[in-house]
Coordinates of C-alpha atoms in Angstrom, one line a residue:
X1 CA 31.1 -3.1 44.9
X2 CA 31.9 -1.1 47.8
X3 CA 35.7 -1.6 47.2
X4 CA 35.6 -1.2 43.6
X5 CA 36.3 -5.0 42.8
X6 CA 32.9 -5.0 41.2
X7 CA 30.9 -2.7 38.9
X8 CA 28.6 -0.7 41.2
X9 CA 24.3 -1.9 40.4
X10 CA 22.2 -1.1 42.3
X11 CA 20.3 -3.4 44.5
X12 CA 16.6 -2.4 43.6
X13 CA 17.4 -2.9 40.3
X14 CA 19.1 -6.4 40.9
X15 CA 16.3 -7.2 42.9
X16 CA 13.9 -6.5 40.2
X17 CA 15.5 -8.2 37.3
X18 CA 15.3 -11.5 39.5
X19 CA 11.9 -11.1 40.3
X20 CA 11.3 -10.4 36.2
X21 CA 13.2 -13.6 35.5
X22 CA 11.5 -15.7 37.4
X23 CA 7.8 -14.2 36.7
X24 CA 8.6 -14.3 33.0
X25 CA 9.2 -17.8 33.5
X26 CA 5.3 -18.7 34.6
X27 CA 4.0 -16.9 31.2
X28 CA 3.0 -20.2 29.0
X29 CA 2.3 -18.8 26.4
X30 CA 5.5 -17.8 24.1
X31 CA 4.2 -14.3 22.2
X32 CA 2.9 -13.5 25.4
X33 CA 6.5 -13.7 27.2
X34 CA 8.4 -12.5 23.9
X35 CA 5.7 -9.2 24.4
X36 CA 6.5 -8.8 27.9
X37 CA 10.1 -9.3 28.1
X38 CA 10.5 -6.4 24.7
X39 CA 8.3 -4.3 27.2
X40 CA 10.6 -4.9 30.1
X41 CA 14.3 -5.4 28.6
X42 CA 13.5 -1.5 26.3
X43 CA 11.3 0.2 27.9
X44 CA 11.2 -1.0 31.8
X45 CA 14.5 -1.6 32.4
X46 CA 16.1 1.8 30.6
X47 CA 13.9 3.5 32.4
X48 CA 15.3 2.4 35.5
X49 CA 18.7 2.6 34.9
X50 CA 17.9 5.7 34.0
X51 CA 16.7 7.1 37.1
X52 CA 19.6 4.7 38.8
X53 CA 22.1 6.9 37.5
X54 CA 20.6 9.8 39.1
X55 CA 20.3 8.0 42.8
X56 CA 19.4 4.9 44.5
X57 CA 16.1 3.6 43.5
X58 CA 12.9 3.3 45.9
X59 CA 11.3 0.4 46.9
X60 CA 7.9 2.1 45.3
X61 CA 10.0 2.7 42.0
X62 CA 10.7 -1.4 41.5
X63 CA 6.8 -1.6 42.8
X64 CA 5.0 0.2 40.4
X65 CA 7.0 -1.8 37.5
X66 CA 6.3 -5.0 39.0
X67 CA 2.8 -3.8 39.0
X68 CA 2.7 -2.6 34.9
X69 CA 4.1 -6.4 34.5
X70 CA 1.7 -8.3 36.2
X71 CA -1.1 -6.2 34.8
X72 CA 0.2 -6.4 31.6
X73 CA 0.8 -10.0 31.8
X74 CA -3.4 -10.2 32.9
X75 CA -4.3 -7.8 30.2
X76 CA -2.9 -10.5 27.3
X77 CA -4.4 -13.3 29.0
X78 CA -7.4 -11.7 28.8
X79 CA -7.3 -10.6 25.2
X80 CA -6.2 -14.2 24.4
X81 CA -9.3 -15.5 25.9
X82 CA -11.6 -13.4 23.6
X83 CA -9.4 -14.6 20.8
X84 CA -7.2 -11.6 20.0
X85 CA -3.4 -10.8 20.0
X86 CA -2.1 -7.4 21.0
X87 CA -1.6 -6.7 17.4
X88 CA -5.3 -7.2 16.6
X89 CA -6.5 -5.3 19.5
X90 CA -9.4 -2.9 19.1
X91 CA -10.9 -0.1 21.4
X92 CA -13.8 -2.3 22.2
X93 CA -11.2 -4.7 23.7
X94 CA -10.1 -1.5 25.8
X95 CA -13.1 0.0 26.7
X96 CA -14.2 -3.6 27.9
X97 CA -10.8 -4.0 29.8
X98 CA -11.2 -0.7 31.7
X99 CA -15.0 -0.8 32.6
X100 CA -14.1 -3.0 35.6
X101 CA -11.3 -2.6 38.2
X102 CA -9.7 0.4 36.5
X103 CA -7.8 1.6 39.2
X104 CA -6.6 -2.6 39.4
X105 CA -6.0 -2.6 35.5
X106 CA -4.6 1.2 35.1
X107 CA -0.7 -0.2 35.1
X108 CA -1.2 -2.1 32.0
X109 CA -1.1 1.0 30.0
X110 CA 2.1 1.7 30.2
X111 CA 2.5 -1.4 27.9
X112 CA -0.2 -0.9 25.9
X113 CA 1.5 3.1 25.4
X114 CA 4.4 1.5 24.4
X115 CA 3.1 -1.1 21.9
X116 CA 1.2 1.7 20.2
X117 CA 4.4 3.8 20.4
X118 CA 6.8 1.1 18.5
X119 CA 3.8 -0.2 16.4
X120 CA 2.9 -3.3 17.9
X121 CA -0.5 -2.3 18.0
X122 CA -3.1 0.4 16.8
X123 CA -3.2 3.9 17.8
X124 CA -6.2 3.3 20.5
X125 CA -7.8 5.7 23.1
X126 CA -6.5 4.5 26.8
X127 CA -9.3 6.1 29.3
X128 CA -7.9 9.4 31.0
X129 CA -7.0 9.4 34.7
X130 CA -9.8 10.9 36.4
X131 CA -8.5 12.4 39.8
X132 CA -11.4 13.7 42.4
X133 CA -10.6 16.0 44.9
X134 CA -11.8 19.5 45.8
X135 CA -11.0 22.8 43.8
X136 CA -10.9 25.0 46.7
X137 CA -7.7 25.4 48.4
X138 CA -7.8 23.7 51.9
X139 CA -8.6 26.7 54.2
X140 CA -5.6 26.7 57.2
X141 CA -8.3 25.5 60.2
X142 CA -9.5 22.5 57.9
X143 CA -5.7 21.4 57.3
X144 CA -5.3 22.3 60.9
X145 CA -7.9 19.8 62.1
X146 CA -6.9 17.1 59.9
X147 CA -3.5 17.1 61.2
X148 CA -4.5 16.6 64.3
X149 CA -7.0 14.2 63.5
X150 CA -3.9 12.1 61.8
X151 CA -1.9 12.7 64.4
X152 CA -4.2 10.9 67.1
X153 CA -5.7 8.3 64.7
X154 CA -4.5 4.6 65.2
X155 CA -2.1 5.2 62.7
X156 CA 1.3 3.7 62.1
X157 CA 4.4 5.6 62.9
X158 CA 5.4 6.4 59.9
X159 CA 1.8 7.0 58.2
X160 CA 1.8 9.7 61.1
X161 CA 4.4 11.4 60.2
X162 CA 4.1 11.0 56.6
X163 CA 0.5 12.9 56.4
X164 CA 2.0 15.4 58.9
X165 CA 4.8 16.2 56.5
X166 CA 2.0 16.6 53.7
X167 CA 0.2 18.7 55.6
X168 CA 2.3 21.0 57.2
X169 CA 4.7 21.5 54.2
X170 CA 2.9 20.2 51.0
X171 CA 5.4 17.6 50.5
X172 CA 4.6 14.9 47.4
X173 CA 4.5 11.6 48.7
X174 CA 6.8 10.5 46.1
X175 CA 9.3 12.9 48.5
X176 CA 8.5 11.7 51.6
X177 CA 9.3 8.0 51.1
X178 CA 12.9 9.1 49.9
X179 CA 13.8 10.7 52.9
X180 CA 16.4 8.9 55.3
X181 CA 17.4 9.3 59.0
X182 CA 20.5 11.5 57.4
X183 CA 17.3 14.2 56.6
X184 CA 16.0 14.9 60.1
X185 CA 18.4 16.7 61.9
X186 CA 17.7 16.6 65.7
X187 CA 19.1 19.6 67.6
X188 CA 18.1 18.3 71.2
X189 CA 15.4 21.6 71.9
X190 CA 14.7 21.0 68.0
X191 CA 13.8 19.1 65.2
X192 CA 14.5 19.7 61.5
X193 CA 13.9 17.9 58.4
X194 CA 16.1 18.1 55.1
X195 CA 13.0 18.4 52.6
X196 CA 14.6 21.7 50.5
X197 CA 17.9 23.6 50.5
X198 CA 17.0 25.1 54.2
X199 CA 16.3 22.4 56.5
X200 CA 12.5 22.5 58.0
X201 CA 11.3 23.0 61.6
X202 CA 9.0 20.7 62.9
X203 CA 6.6 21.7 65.8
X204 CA 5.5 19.5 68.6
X205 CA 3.9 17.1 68.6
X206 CA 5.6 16.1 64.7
X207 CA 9.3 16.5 66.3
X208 CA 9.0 13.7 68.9
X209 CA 7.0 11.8 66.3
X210 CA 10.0 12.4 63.6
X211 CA 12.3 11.7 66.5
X212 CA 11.4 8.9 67.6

């Protein structure tokens, strides 16, 4: 690929249609496997290639869609067992589905969006995503003591510096994991990281952490 003899892919991706081959392969049960592999080949995989196209896909990117398939994969087995298809799947099946282990179970929507989408099932109500966390802004000596509270916790590395990137610039976590050692720009005296236009100072103690 890198001297042009082959079409470039990338590797997440290549990685990920291996791993769907060969867990595709332990579903017995054939409308189960037709079901998922639909789900993957038109709605999983475009997606990716998609975002391919735009830059080299994440580890957490191939994750999360390994995730939707294995839950998805659970979900049918479990409607099978109260002697249902996805096409004759009712909200009771989905309320009973999500009243345990929702945060476990949440991937499988995005195949059960999709069947409802392309009419392989009924239009259903999926629970909403409920996300706690306070209403007030964080107040500058709170965020300030819970940087350094991440800081000196027993913490890996890179957790470290990860909440002190959150912290100290509001940076998505979604962000964070795509950086690379070609972000952080070390200056000697200094240390900068590439998270906008303008690379970012980082103050001690972050810049030996980031550093190192």
């Amino acid at each position: 690929m890198d001297s042009g003899v082959l079409p470039r892919v990338d590797r997440q991706l290549m990685l990920y249609q291996r791993w769907l081959t060969e867990r595709l392969a332990t579903v017995e049960d054939p409308e189960q496997r037709r079901h998922l592999q639909h789900f993957a080949v038109w709605h999983q995989m475009r997606r990716l290639r998609s975002k391919a196209e735009k830059g080299p896909l994440g580890r957490s990117q191939t994750s999360q869609t390994k995730q939707e398939i294995t839950q998805a994969s659970a979900f049918l087995i479990w409607l099978a067992d109260r002697g249902r298809t996805i096409e004759h799947c009712q909200q009771a099946d989905l309320d009973a589905w999500h009243t345990e282990k929702l945060a476990t179970r949440r991937p499988a929507q995005t195949l059960l969006r999709w069947c409802m989408k392309t009419n392989r099932m009924s239009r259903l109500t999926l629970p909403p995503q409920v996300i706690n966390q306070d209403q007030a802004p964080l107040h500058q000596h709170r965020r300030l003591a819970i940087l350094r509270q991440a800081l000196n916790d027993a913490l890996s590395l890179r957790a470290r510096v990860a909440a002190a990137l959150v912290l100290l610039y509001a940076q998505p976590v979604t962000s964070i994991v795509r950086l690379t050692v070609d972000d952080v720009l070390d200056y000697g005296a200094t240390v900068a990281v590439r998270l906008g236009d303008s690379p970012s100072p980082l103050p001690e103690p972050v810049a030996d952490l980031m550093r190192t």
